Short mmCIF file of C-alpha atoms and ligand atoms in Angstrom, two decimals:
data_model
loop_
_atom_site.label_atom_id
_atom_site.label_comp_id
_atom_site.label_asym_id
_atom_site.label_seq_id
_atom_site.Cartn_x
_atom_site.Cartn_y
_atom_site.Cartn_z
CA MET A 1 0.00 0.00 0.00
CA THR A 2 1.40 3.42 -0.92
CA ALA A 3 -1.54 5.53 0.36
CA PRO A 4 -4.01 5.27 3.27
CA GLY A 5 -7.28 3.46 2.73
CA PRO A 6 -9.87 1.02 4.08
CA LEU A 7 -8.87 -2.46 5.20
CA GLY A 8 -9.90 -5.48 3.14
CA GLY A 9 -12.44 -6.65 5.75
CA GLU A 10 -14.05 -3.19 5.90
CA MET A 11 -14.40 -3.08 2.15
CA LEU A 12 -15.91 -6.55 2.03
CA LYS A 13 -18.43 -5.53 4.70
CA ASN A 14 -19.39 -2.56 2.53
CA LEU A 15 -19.68 -4.49 -0.72
CA ARG A 16 -23.44 -4.07 -0.87
CA ASN A 17 -23.17 -0.27 -0.36
CA ILE A 18 -20.40 -0.02 -2.93
CA VAL A 19 -22.72 -1.53 -5.53
CA SER A 20 -26.01 0.08 -4.46
CA ASP A 21 -24.76 3.56 -3.52
CA PRO A 22 -21.22 4.15 -4.80
CA LEU A 23 -21.40 7.93 -4.32
CA THR A 24 -21.97 7.65 -0.58
CA TYR A 25 -19.28 4.98 -0.31
CA LEU A 26 -16.73 7.15 -2.13
CA GLU A 27 -17.64 10.12 0.07
CA THR A 28 -17.14 7.99 3.19
CA VAL A 29 -13.69 6.68 2.26
CA TRP A 30 -12.64 10.18 1.17
CA HIS A 31 -13.73 11.71 4.50
CA GLU A 32 -12.07 8.89 6.45
CA HIS A 33 -8.77 8.62 4.57
CA GLY A 34 -8.14 11.88 2.69
CA ASP A 35 -7.54 13.19 -0.80
CA VAL A 36 -5.56 10.16 -2.03
CA VAL A 37 -7.02 6.80 -1.00
CA GLN A 38 -5.83 3.34 -1.95
CA PHE A 39 -8.40 0.54 -2.02
CA PRO A 40 -7.29 -2.86 -0.68
CA VAL A 41 -7.50 -4.67 -4.02
CA PRO A 42 -4.45 -6.48 -5.39
CA LYS A 43 -4.81 -6.02 -9.13
CA PRO A 44 -4.81 -3.44 -10.41
CA ALA A 45 -3.71 -1.28 -7.45
CA THR A 46 -6.62 1.17 -7.23
CA TYR A 47 -6.54 4.80 -6.07
CA LEU A 48 -9.15 7.50 -5.54
CA VAL A 49 -7.87 11.05 -6.06
CA SER A 50 -10.15 13.82 -4.79
CA SER A 51 -8.14 17.01 -4.39
CA PRO A 52 -8.27 19.78 -7.01
CA ALA A 53 -4.47 19.66 -7.46
CA GLY A 54 -4.44 15.84 -7.53
CA ALA A 55 -7.14 15.73 -10.22
CA ARG A 56 -5.10 18.15 -12.30
CA GLU A 57 -1.95 16.10 -11.82
CA VAL A 58 -3.65 12.94 -13.12
CA LEU A 59 -5.69 14.44 -15.97
CA VAL A 60 -3.41 17.23 -17.17
CA ASN A 61 0.21 16.96 -16.04
CA GLN A 62 0.46 13.17 -16.31
CA HIS A 63 -1.77 12.81 -19.37
CA LYS A 64 1.04 11.17 -21.37
CA GLU A 65 1.68 8.70 -18.57
CA THR A 66 -1.91 7.43 -18.49
CA SER A 67 -4.21 5.44 -20.74
CA LYS A 68 -7.96 4.86 -21.01
CA LYS A 69 -7.60 1.07 -20.85
CA THR A 70 -9.72 0.76 -17.70
CA LEU A 71 -12.63 -1.50 -16.77
CA GLN A 72 -15.00 1.49 -17.07
CA TYR A 73 -13.96 2.41 -20.60
CA ASN A 74 -13.53 -1.22 -21.74
CA ASN A 75 -17.14 -1.89 -20.79
CA LEU A 76 -18.34 1.32 -22.42
CA SER A 77 -16.59 0.33 -25.62
CA LEU A 78 -18.90 -2.70 -25.86
CA VAL A 79 -21.47 -0.07 -26.89
CA THR A 80 -19.40 2.70 -28.48
CA GLY A 81 -16.60 0.60 -29.97
CA ASP A 82 -13.37 2.53 -30.45
CA GLY A 83 -14.97 5.95 -30.80
CA LEU A 84 -13.27 9.14 -29.63
CA LEU A 85 -14.41 8.82 -26.00
CA THR A 86 -12.94 5.36 -25.37
CA ALA A 87 -10.12 5.29 -27.94
CA ASP A 88 -6.67 4.92 -26.43
CA THR A 89 -3.87 7.40 -27.08
CA GLN A 90 -2.53 6.16 -30.43
CA ALA A 91 -5.90 5.81 -32.14
CA TRP A 92 -7.28 8.85 -30.31
CA ARG A 93 -4.75 11.52 -31.30
CA PRO A 94 -5.34 11.57 -35.11
CA ARG A 95 -9.09 11.11 -34.59
CA ARG A 96 -9.32 14.11 -32.27
CA ARG A 97 -7.33 16.16 -34.79
CA MET A 98 -9.75 15.08 -37.50
CA LEU A 99 -12.96 15.77 -35.55
CA GLN A 100 -11.95 18.96 -33.74
CA PRO A 101 -12.67 21.21 -36.76
CA ALA A 102 -16.30 20.00 -36.76
CA PHE A 103 -16.65 21.78 -33.40
CA HIS A 104 -15.55 25.19 -34.67
CA GLN A 105 -17.33 28.34 -33.50
CA GLU A 106 -19.73 28.52 -36.48
CA MET A 107 -20.87 24.98 -35.87
CA VAL A 108 -21.48 25.69 -32.19
CA ALA A 109 -23.37 28.83 -33.20
CA LEU A 110 -25.34 26.84 -35.78
CA SER A 111 -26.40 24.36 -33.13
CA GLN A 112 -28.35 27.31 -31.68
CA THR A 113 -30.83 26.88 -34.57
CA HIS A 114 -31.30 23.23 -33.63
CA VAL A 115 -31.86 24.18 -29.99
CA GLU A 116 -34.49 26.75 -31.04
CA PHE A 117 -36.19 24.19 -33.28
CA GLY A 118 -36.20 21.52 -30.56
CA LEU A 119 -37.52 23.97 -27.96
CA ALA A 120 -40.30 25.17 -30.28
CA LYS A 121 -41.49 21.58 -30.74
CA LEU A 122 -41.26 20.85 -27.01
CA GLU A 123 -43.28 23.94 -26.15
CA ILE A 124 -46.04 23.00 -28.62
CA HIS A 125 -46.20 19.60 -26.95
CA TRP A 126 -46.27 21.12 -23.44
CA ARG A 127 -49.03 23.52 -24.51
CA GLU A 128 -51.16 20.57 -25.61
CA LEU A 129 -50.42 18.73 -22.37
CA THR A 130 -51.36 21.73 -20.21
CA ALA A 131 -54.39 22.90 -22.22
CA ALA A 132 -56.71 21.81 -19.39
CA GLY A 133 -54.48 23.10 -16.57
CA PRO A 134 -51.24 22.32 -14.74
CA THR A 135 -49.87 18.87 -15.56
CA ILE A 136 -47.28 16.55 -14.09
CA ILE A 137 -44.56 15.46 -16.50
CA ASP A 138 -41.25 13.64 -16.20
CA ILE A 139 -38.80 16.42 -17.03
CA ASP A 140 -35.94 13.91 -17.22
CA GLN A 141 -37.63 12.12 -20.13
CA ALA A 142 -38.39 15.47 -21.76
CA MET A 143 -34.73 16.57 -21.50
CA MET A 144 -33.49 13.22 -22.90
CA SER A 145 -35.68 13.52 -25.99
CA LEU A 146 -34.90 17.20 -26.50
CA ALA A 147 -31.13 16.70 -26.14
CA LEU A 148 -31.16 13.74 -28.53
CA GLU A 149 -33.03 15.68 -31.21
CA ILE A 150 -30.59 18.57 -30.87
CA THR A 151 -27.53 16.29 -31.02
CA CYS A 152 -28.75 14.50 -34.14
CA GLY A 153 -29.77 17.77 -35.79
CA ALA A 154 -26.55 19.64 -35.00
CA LEU A 155 -24.02 16.86 -35.61
CA PHE A 156 -25.67 14.76 -38.29
CA GLY A 157 -28.17 17.14 -39.89
CA VAL A 158 -31.10 14.75 -39.42
CA ASP A 159 -34.49 15.05 -37.78
CA ILE A 160 -35.03 11.77 -35.95
CA GLU A 161 -38.35 12.70 -34.35
CA SER A 162 -40.07 9.38 -35.06
CA GLU A 163 -37.16 7.40 -33.59
CA VAL A 164 -36.49 9.52 -30.48
CA ASP A 165 -38.18 7.31 -27.91
CA GLU A 166 -36.56 4.18 -29.27
CA ILE A 167 -33.07 5.68 -29.33
CA THR A 168 -33.23 7.25 -25.86
CA ALA A 169 -34.55 3.96 -24.43
CA ALA A 170 -31.84 1.96 -26.24
CA THR A 171 -29.14 4.34 -24.94
CA LEU A 172 -30.32 3.97 -21.34
CA THR A 173 -30.61 0.18 -21.60
CA ALA A 174 -27.17 -0.15 -23.18
CA LEU A 175 -25.56 2.11 -20.56
CA HIS A 176 -27.38 0.29 -17.78
CA GLY A 177 -25.79 -2.91 -19.14
CA VAL A 178 -22.35 -1.25 -19.11
CA VAL A 179 -22.69 -0.34 -15.43
CA ALA A 180 -24.17 -3.70 -14.43
CA ARG A 181 -21.15 -5.41 -16.01
CA ALA A 182 -18.68 -3.07 -14.33
CA ARG A 183 -20.25 -3.89 -10.95
CA ASN A 184 -20.34 -7.64 -11.45
CA PRO A 185 -16.90 -9.25 -11.58
CA LEU A 186 -18.59 -12.51 -12.67
CA ALA A 187 -20.35 -11.00 -15.72
CA LEU A 188 -20.03 -13.36 -18.67
CA PRO A 189 -18.74 -12.15 -22.08
CA LEU A 190 -21.38 -10.40 -24.16
CA MET A 191 -21.49 -13.28 -26.62
CA VAL A 192 -22.89 -15.63 -23.94
CA PRO A 193 -26.69 -15.42 -24.30
CA THR A 194 -27.66 -14.60 -20.69
CA PRO A 195 -30.90 -12.55 -20.35
CA ALA A 196 -28.86 -9.45 -19.39
CA ASN A 197 -26.49 -9.86 -22.34
CA LEU A 198 -29.37 -10.40 -24.78
CA LYS A 199 -31.07 -7.24 -23.51
CA MET A 200 -27.88 -5.25 -23.93
CA LYS A 201 -27.29 -6.66 -27.42
CA ARG A 202 -30.83 -5.75 -28.48
CA ALA A 203 -30.21 -2.16 -27.32
CA ILE A 204 -26.89 -2.02 -29.22
CA LYS A 205 -28.70 -3.29 -32.34
CA LYS A 206 -31.18 -0.42 -32.04
CA LEU A 207 -28.29 2.04 -31.86
CA ASP A 208 -26.80 0.38 -34.98
CA LYS A 209 -30.17 0.86 -36.69
CA ALA A 210 -30.06 4.56 -35.78
CA VAL A 211 -26.62 4.80 -37.43
CA THR A 212 -27.99 3.24 -40.64
CA LEU A 213 -30.89 5.71 -40.63
CA ILE A 214 -28.59 8.69 -40.11
CA ILE A 215 -26.27 7.68 -42.96
CA ALA A 216 -29.21 6.95 -45.28
CA ALA A 217 -30.74 10.36 -44.51
CA ARG A 218 -27.46 12.07 -45.43
CA ALA A 219 -27.17 10.06 -48.66
CA ALA A 220 -30.68 11.21 -49.59
CA ASN A 221 -29.95 14.82 -48.72
CA GLN A 222 -26.37 15.62 -49.75
CA LEU A 223 -25.04 19.03 -48.80
CA PRO A 224 -23.16 20.67 -51.66
CA LEU A 225 -19.46 19.98 -51.17
CA ASP A 226 -18.67 23.67 -51.05
CA ALA A 227 -21.30 24.30 -48.38
CA PRO A 228 -19.68 26.72 -45.92
CA ILE A 229 -20.41 24.71 -42.78
CA ARG A 230 -19.48 21.07 -42.63
CA ASP A 231 -21.08 19.10 -39.86
CA MET A 232 -19.57 16.13 -38.13
CA LEU A 233 -21.18 13.58 -40.40
CA ASP A 234 -19.53 15.21 -43.41
CA VAL A 235 -16.17 14.87 -41.75
CA LEU A 236 -16.79 11.22 -40.88
CA LEU A 237 -17.98 10.32 -44.39
CA ASP A 238 -15.36 12.38 -46.26
CA PRO A 239 -13.90 10.09 -48.97
CA ASP A 240 -10.99 12.51 -49.48
CA LEU A 241 -9.54 11.98 -46.03
CA GLU A 242 -5.95 10.81 -46.02
CA THR A 243 -7.21 7.55 -44.54
CA PRO A 244 -11.00 7.38 -45.03
CA LEU A 245 -12.80 5.80 -42.08
CA SER A 246 -14.04 2.21 -42.31
CA LYS A 247 -17.74 1.43 -41.88
CA GLN A 248 -17.04 0.20 -38.36
CA GLN A 249 -15.13 3.36 -37.43
CA ILE A 250 -17.96 5.54 -38.74
CA ARG A 251 -20.48 3.50 -36.76
CA ASP A 252 -18.39 3.77 -33.59
CA GLU A 253 -18.11 7.56 -33.85
CA ILE A 254 -21.81 8.07 -34.56
CA VAL A 255 -22.82 5.90 -31.59
CA THR A 256 -20.20 7.63 -29.39
CA PHE A 257 -21.60 11.06 -30.24
CA ILE A 258 -25.23 9.97 -29.86
CA VAL A 259 -24.46 8.57 -26.40
CA ALA A 260 -21.94 11.18 -25.18
CA GLY A 261 -23.82 14.09 -26.73
CA HIS A 262 -27.31 13.68 -25.31
CA GLU A 263 -27.39 11.66 -22.10
CA THR A 264 -24.86 13.96 -20.42
CA VAL A 265 -26.67 17.16 -21.38
CA ALA A 266 -30.02 15.67 -20.32
CA SER A 267 -28.58 14.62 -16.95
CA ALA A 268 -27.16 18.12 -16.37
CA LEU A 269 -30.49 19.74 -17.22
CA THR A 270 -32.55 17.33 -15.13
CA TRP A 271 -30.47 18.08 -12.02
CA ALA A 272 -30.51 21.79 -12.80
CA TRP A 273 -34.34 21.66 -12.79
CA TYR A 274 -34.24 19.68 -9.55
CA LEU A 275 -32.04 22.32 -7.90
CA LEU A 276 -34.30 25.09 -9.21
CA VAL A 277 -37.62 23.56 -8.16
CA THR A 278 -36.24 22.83 -4.70
CA ASN A 279 -34.84 26.39 -4.42
CA PRO A 280 -37.81 28.51 -5.59
CA SER A 281 -35.97 31.78 -4.94
CA GLU A 282 -33.29 30.72 -7.45
CA MET A 283 -36.03 29.75 -9.94
CA LYS A 284 -37.58 33.21 -9.53
CA LYS A 285 -34.22 34.90 -10.11
CA LEU A 286 -33.73 32.87 -13.28
CA GLN A 287 -37.24 33.70 -14.52
CA GLU A 288 -36.59 37.40 -14.00
CA HIS A 289 -33.00 37.31 -15.31
CA PRO A 290 -32.72 34.54 -17.91
CA GLU A 291 -29.12 35.53 -18.53
CA ARG A 292 -28.37 33.78 -15.21
CA ALA A 293 -28.92 30.42 -16.96
CA LYS A 294 -25.17 29.98 -17.56
CA LEU A 295 -24.48 30.38 -13.84
CA VAL A 296 -27.27 27.94 -12.91
CA LEU A 297 -25.97 25.37 -15.39
CA ALA A 298 -22.39 25.74 -14.15
CA GLU A 299 -23.49 25.27 -10.53
CA ALA A 300 -25.71 22.28 -11.43
CA LEU A 301 -22.72 20.71 -13.20
CA ARG A 302 -20.69 21.25 -10.04
CA LEU A 303 -23.19 19.64 -7.66
CA TYR A 304 -24.36 16.92 -10.06
CA PRO A 305 -21.53 16.33 -12.54
CA PRO A 306 -23.06 13.88 -15.06
CA ALA A 307 -19.69 12.15 -15.58
CA TRP A 308 -19.19 11.41 -11.89
CA VAL A 309 -16.08 9.25 -12.33
CA ILE A 310 -13.19 9.57 -14.74
CA THR A 311 -10.74 6.68 -14.78
CA ARG A 312 -7.20 6.22 -16.03
CA ARG A 313 -4.64 3.42 -16.08
CA THR A 314 -1.11 4.58 -15.21
CA LEU A 315 1.60 3.71 -17.73
CA SER A 316 4.47 4.64 -15.41
CA GLU A 317 4.97 5.48 -11.76
CA PHE A 318 4.22 9.05 -10.66
CA THR A 319 3.43 11.00 -7.52
CA VAL A 320 0.12 12.62 -6.58
CA GLU A 321 -0.05 14.84 -3.48
CA GLY A 322 3.10 13.15 -2.18
CA PHE A 323 1.82 9.59 -2.68
CA THR A 324 3.45 7.22 -5.15
CA ILE A 325 1.10 5.71 -7.72
CA PRO A 326 2.83 2.72 -9.30
CA ALA A 327 2.69 1.87 -13.02
CA ASN A 328 -0.35 -0.13 -14.12
CA SER A 329 -2.63 1.22 -11.38
CA LEU A 330 -6.24 2.26 -11.79
CA VAL A 331 -6.80 5.89 -10.81
CA ILE A 332 -10.33 7.11 -10.16
CA VAL A 333 -10.91 10.87 -10.24
CA SER A 334 -14.44 11.68 -9.15
CA PRO A 335 -15.74 15.13 -10.13
CA TRP A 336 -18.49 14.50 -7.54
CA LEU A 337 -15.85 14.58 -4.77
CA VAL A 338 -13.50 17.16 -6.29
CA HIS A 339 -16.49 19.54 -6.61
CA ARG A 340 -17.23 19.06 -2.89
CA ASN A 341 -13.65 19.67 -1.78
CA GLN A 342 -13.30 22.67 0.55
CA LYS A 343 -9.83 23.31 -0.85
CA ALA A 344 -11.59 24.75 -3.92
CA TRP A 345 -15.11 25.58 -2.75
CA GLU A 346 -16.68 27.52 0.11
CA GLN A 347 -19.96 25.98 1.34
CA PRO A 348 -19.54 23.20 -1.21
CA LEU A 349 -22.94 21.60 -0.53
CA GLN A 350 -24.93 24.81 -1.12
CA PHE A 351 -26.56 25.62 -4.48
CA LEU A 352 -25.12 29.08 -5.14
CA PRO A 353 -25.11 29.93 -8.86
CA GLU A 354 -23.59 33.37 -8.20
CA ARG A 355 -20.31 31.76 -7.20
CA PHE A 356 -19.69 31.52 -10.98
CA GLU A 357 -20.20 35.26 -11.54
CA THR A 358 -16.44 35.69 -11.63
CA GLY A 359 -15.92 32.55 -13.75
CA ALA A 360 -14.94 29.00 -12.83
CA PRO A 361 -11.85 28.52 -10.62
CA GLN A 362 -8.62 27.31 -12.25
CA LEU A 363 -8.54 24.18 -10.14
CA GLY A 364 -11.29 21.97 -8.81
CA TYR A 365 -13.95 22.34 -11.52
CA ILE A 366 -13.87 19.39 -13.91
CA PRO A 367 -17.41 18.54 -15.14
CA PHE A 368 -15.98 18.26 -18.66
CA GLY A 369 -12.72 16.61 -17.61
CA ALA A 370 -9.42 18.42 -18.12
CA GLY A 371 -6.29 18.36 -20.23
CA ALA A 372 -5.94 16.81 -23.67
CA ARG A 373 -9.05 14.62 -23.26
CA LEU A 374 -11.29 17.52 -22.30
CA CYS A 375 -14.85 17.08 -23.60
CA ILE A 376 -14.98 18.00 -27.28
CA GLY A 377 -18.65 19.02 -26.96
CA ARG A 378 -18.21 21.41 -24.01
CA ASP A 379 -19.05 24.68 -25.79
CA MET A 380 -22.02 23.10 -27.50
CA ALA A 381 -23.28 21.65 -24.20
CA VAL A 382 -22.99 24.99 -22.40
CA LEU A 383 -24.78 26.87 -25.17
CA GLU A 384 -27.50 24.24 -25.44
CA GLY A 385 -27.99 23.82 -21.70
CA SER A 386 -28.19 27.53 -20.92
CA MET A 387 -30.57 28.25 -23.80
CA ILE A 388 -32.93 25.51 -22.65
CA LEU A 389 -32.91 26.62 -19.00
CA ALA A 390 -33.41 30.28 -19.93
CA GLN A 391 -36.28 29.77 -22.37
CA LEU A 392 -38.28 27.20 -20.42
CA ALA A 393 -37.92 29.13 -17.15
CA GLN A 394 -39.15 32.30 -18.86
CA HIS A 395 -42.24 30.70 -20.40
CA TRP A 396 -43.24 28.06 -17.86
CA ASN A 397 -43.93 27.62 -14.17
CA ILE A 398 -42.04 24.49 -13.20
CA GLU A 399 -42.65 23.29 -9.66
CA ALA A 400 -41.75 20.41 -7.37
CA ILE A 401 -44.53 17.95 -6.63
CA HIS A 402 -43.11 16.82 -3.29
CA ASN A 403 -40.47 17.88 -0.78
CA SER A 404 -38.54 14.64 -0.58
CA GLN A 405 -35.05 14.30 -1.98
CA VAL A 406 -34.73 12.54 -5.32
CA PRO A 407 -32.23 9.68 -4.96
CA VAL A 408 -29.33 9.58 -7.40
CA ASP A 409 -28.55 6.48 -9.42
CA ALA A 410 -24.83 6.65 -10.23
CA SER A 411 -25.01 4.95 -13.61
CA VAL A 412 -22.72 5.98 -16.50
CA THR A 413 -24.15 9.44 -15.76
CA LEU A 414 -26.12 10.56 -12.71
CA ARG A 415 -29.75 9.54 -13.18
CA PRO A 416 -32.75 10.39 -10.97
CA VAL A 417 -34.28 7.23 -9.52
CA GLY A 418 -37.88 7.05 -10.76
CA GLY A 419 -37.45 10.00 -13.16
CA MET A 420 -37.95 13.66 -12.22
CA PRO A 421 -41.67 14.43 -12.00
CA VAL A 422 -42.53 18.15 -11.91
CA ARG A 423 -45.72 20.19 -12.34
CA ILE A 424 -45.75 22.51 -15.33
CA SER A 425 -48.12 25.29 -16.37
CA ARG A 426 -47.79 28.00 -18.99
CA LYS A 427 -46.99 31.44 -17.57
CA VAL A 428 -49.64 34.02 -18.38
C1 HEM B 1 -23.14 18.57 -19.88
C2 HEM B 1 -22.76 17.82 -20.88
C3 HEM B 1 -21.48 17.04 -20.94
C4 HEM B 1 -20.67 16.59 -19.93
C5 HEM B 1 -20.87 16.76 -18.44
C6 HEM B 1 -19.57 15.89 -20.55
C7 HEM B 1 -18.51 15.33 -19.85
C8 HEM B 1 -17.37 14.81 -20.46
C9 HEM B 1 -16.17 14.41 -19.76
C10 HEM B 1 -15.97 14.45 -18.25
C11 HEM B 1 -15.28 13.98 -20.68
C12 HEM B 1 -13.85 13.52 -20.40
C13 HEM B 1 -13.77 12.04 -20.09
C14 HEM B 1 -12.35 11.61 -19.73
O1 HEM B 1 -11.45 12.44 -19.59
O2 HEM B 1 -12.15 10.41 -19.56
C15 HEM B 1 -15.93 14.07 -21.97
C16 HEM B 1 -15.37 13.68 -23.16
C17 HEM B 1 -16.08 13.66 -24.34
N1 HEM B 1 -17.31 14.21 -24.60
FE1 HEM B 1 -18.46 15.16 -23.29
N2 HEM B 1 -19.74 15.93 -21.90
C18 HEM B 1 -20.89 16.63 -22.18
C19 HEM B 1 -21.40 16.91 -23.42
C20 HEM B 1 -20.92 16.41 -24.60
C21 HEM B 1 -21.48 16.67 -25.90
C22 HEM B 1 -22.65 17.61 -26.20
C23 HEM B 1 -20.75 15.94 -26.80
C24 HEM B 1 -20.88 15.85 -28.28
C25 HEM B 1 -21.48 16.70 -29.03
C26 HEM B 1 -19.71 15.23 -26.04
C27 HEM B 1 -18.78 14.36 -26.57
C28 HEM B 1 -17.66 13.95 -25.90
C29 HEM B 1 -16.58 13.18 -26.53
C30 HEM B 1 -16.57 12.66 -27.94
C31 HEM B 1 -15.58 13.03 -25.56
C32 HEM B 1 -14.22 12.37 -25.73
C33 HEM B 1 -13.22 13.44 -26.09
C34 HEM B 1 -11.80 12.94 -26.27
O3 HEM B 1 -11.35 12.06 -25.53
O4 HEM B 1 -11.13 13.48 -27.15
N3 HEM B 1 -19.86 15.54 -24.72
N4 HEM B 1 -17.20 14.62 -21.80
#
């Protein structure tokens, strides 16, 4: 052991909590043992790093000494293949260089049109639902569908309205399978036809079907080659690339962007609504000053970071906060913990959007990761998320239906257990 941590017996005793409520378990070991914790598992040696400086050391300074070959990303790649999110360094570098231009400023600005379009459709639907008076809806489901439509419109230029429910459900089922496998050391390979594996494979097949639909829609609706703005699908399908992508590589990127691009944004928005409906004075401030939406989103991403764990495998030995992390270790950086660390945040458990009035701090704020593998969709997510919060808060009364806390399911992203029911009515 090179860092403090729980004893083997203690961890065994907590096995059930680790699986059922990993966030609370991580908080407990962090409070008991400090900012660098080693778990008593032999292989790989496993560390939890929770300080702002430690997170930076792992994700930024030691980026070249780490890889994404971890259990978390290996399981995710059963769904996304070797797309940008899970690709390891060698395959990742040229791919990032190739895809980065698709996220230029004009494209991010263009995604505004898709957000407006998606919001207009959502508001028509909400008006129908509330024609007879205030109505209870699941705002989590609404945010999933909205974010998926925006992602597919902005990145692939397609309107997938008729497929939305199927794709959001397939994404959740596939990701649920990823987490269930990560938590079960005895999970059998995906090719073994257990009920859980068959369910996951059916969901992956639906995502494959979505890819076929997206490519067919583009084939039927070619943009002129000299069109000023190329979207991501154009880049992926470009036959003039130095090394054009194979069918499998195109599939992997489309599924990666469907999954990474909508479930994260929806999770952020769902928890932002939760924080707003449970803090009515903050909701009122947002309704009166919609320009506060960016602050609200930033603070929601701090308290409920959708990507609640980021993992790396170390390629060589290095030191974090004075503790040696040997080569071939698993390092877990949890934005959930880093964002609650008093070294970076005053009153870390309070929902205080104005703390972002002077911008995010240099250290200790990592909802989009950090360093070379920083989220490629960050600017798009911030634009999309703040537009949605601002517009819906201005036009709608959105209220809590009960006072109890909504439990968090720490899946691939943070999900509300049982959805997020709220009461909506149109503002007069
Ligand atoms: C609030 C919304 C979002 C959150 C919280 C989020 C979070 C993250 C985080 C933490 C990472 C880094 C993972 C790591 O270092 O291991 C990441 C990477 C990534 N994200 Fe996002 N993301 C969001 C939205 C988006 C959107 C809208 C897209 C696509 C349009 C996207 C696509 C990706 C991709 C492809 C990567 C991998 C980048 C690379 O390794 O080069 N994300 N995201």
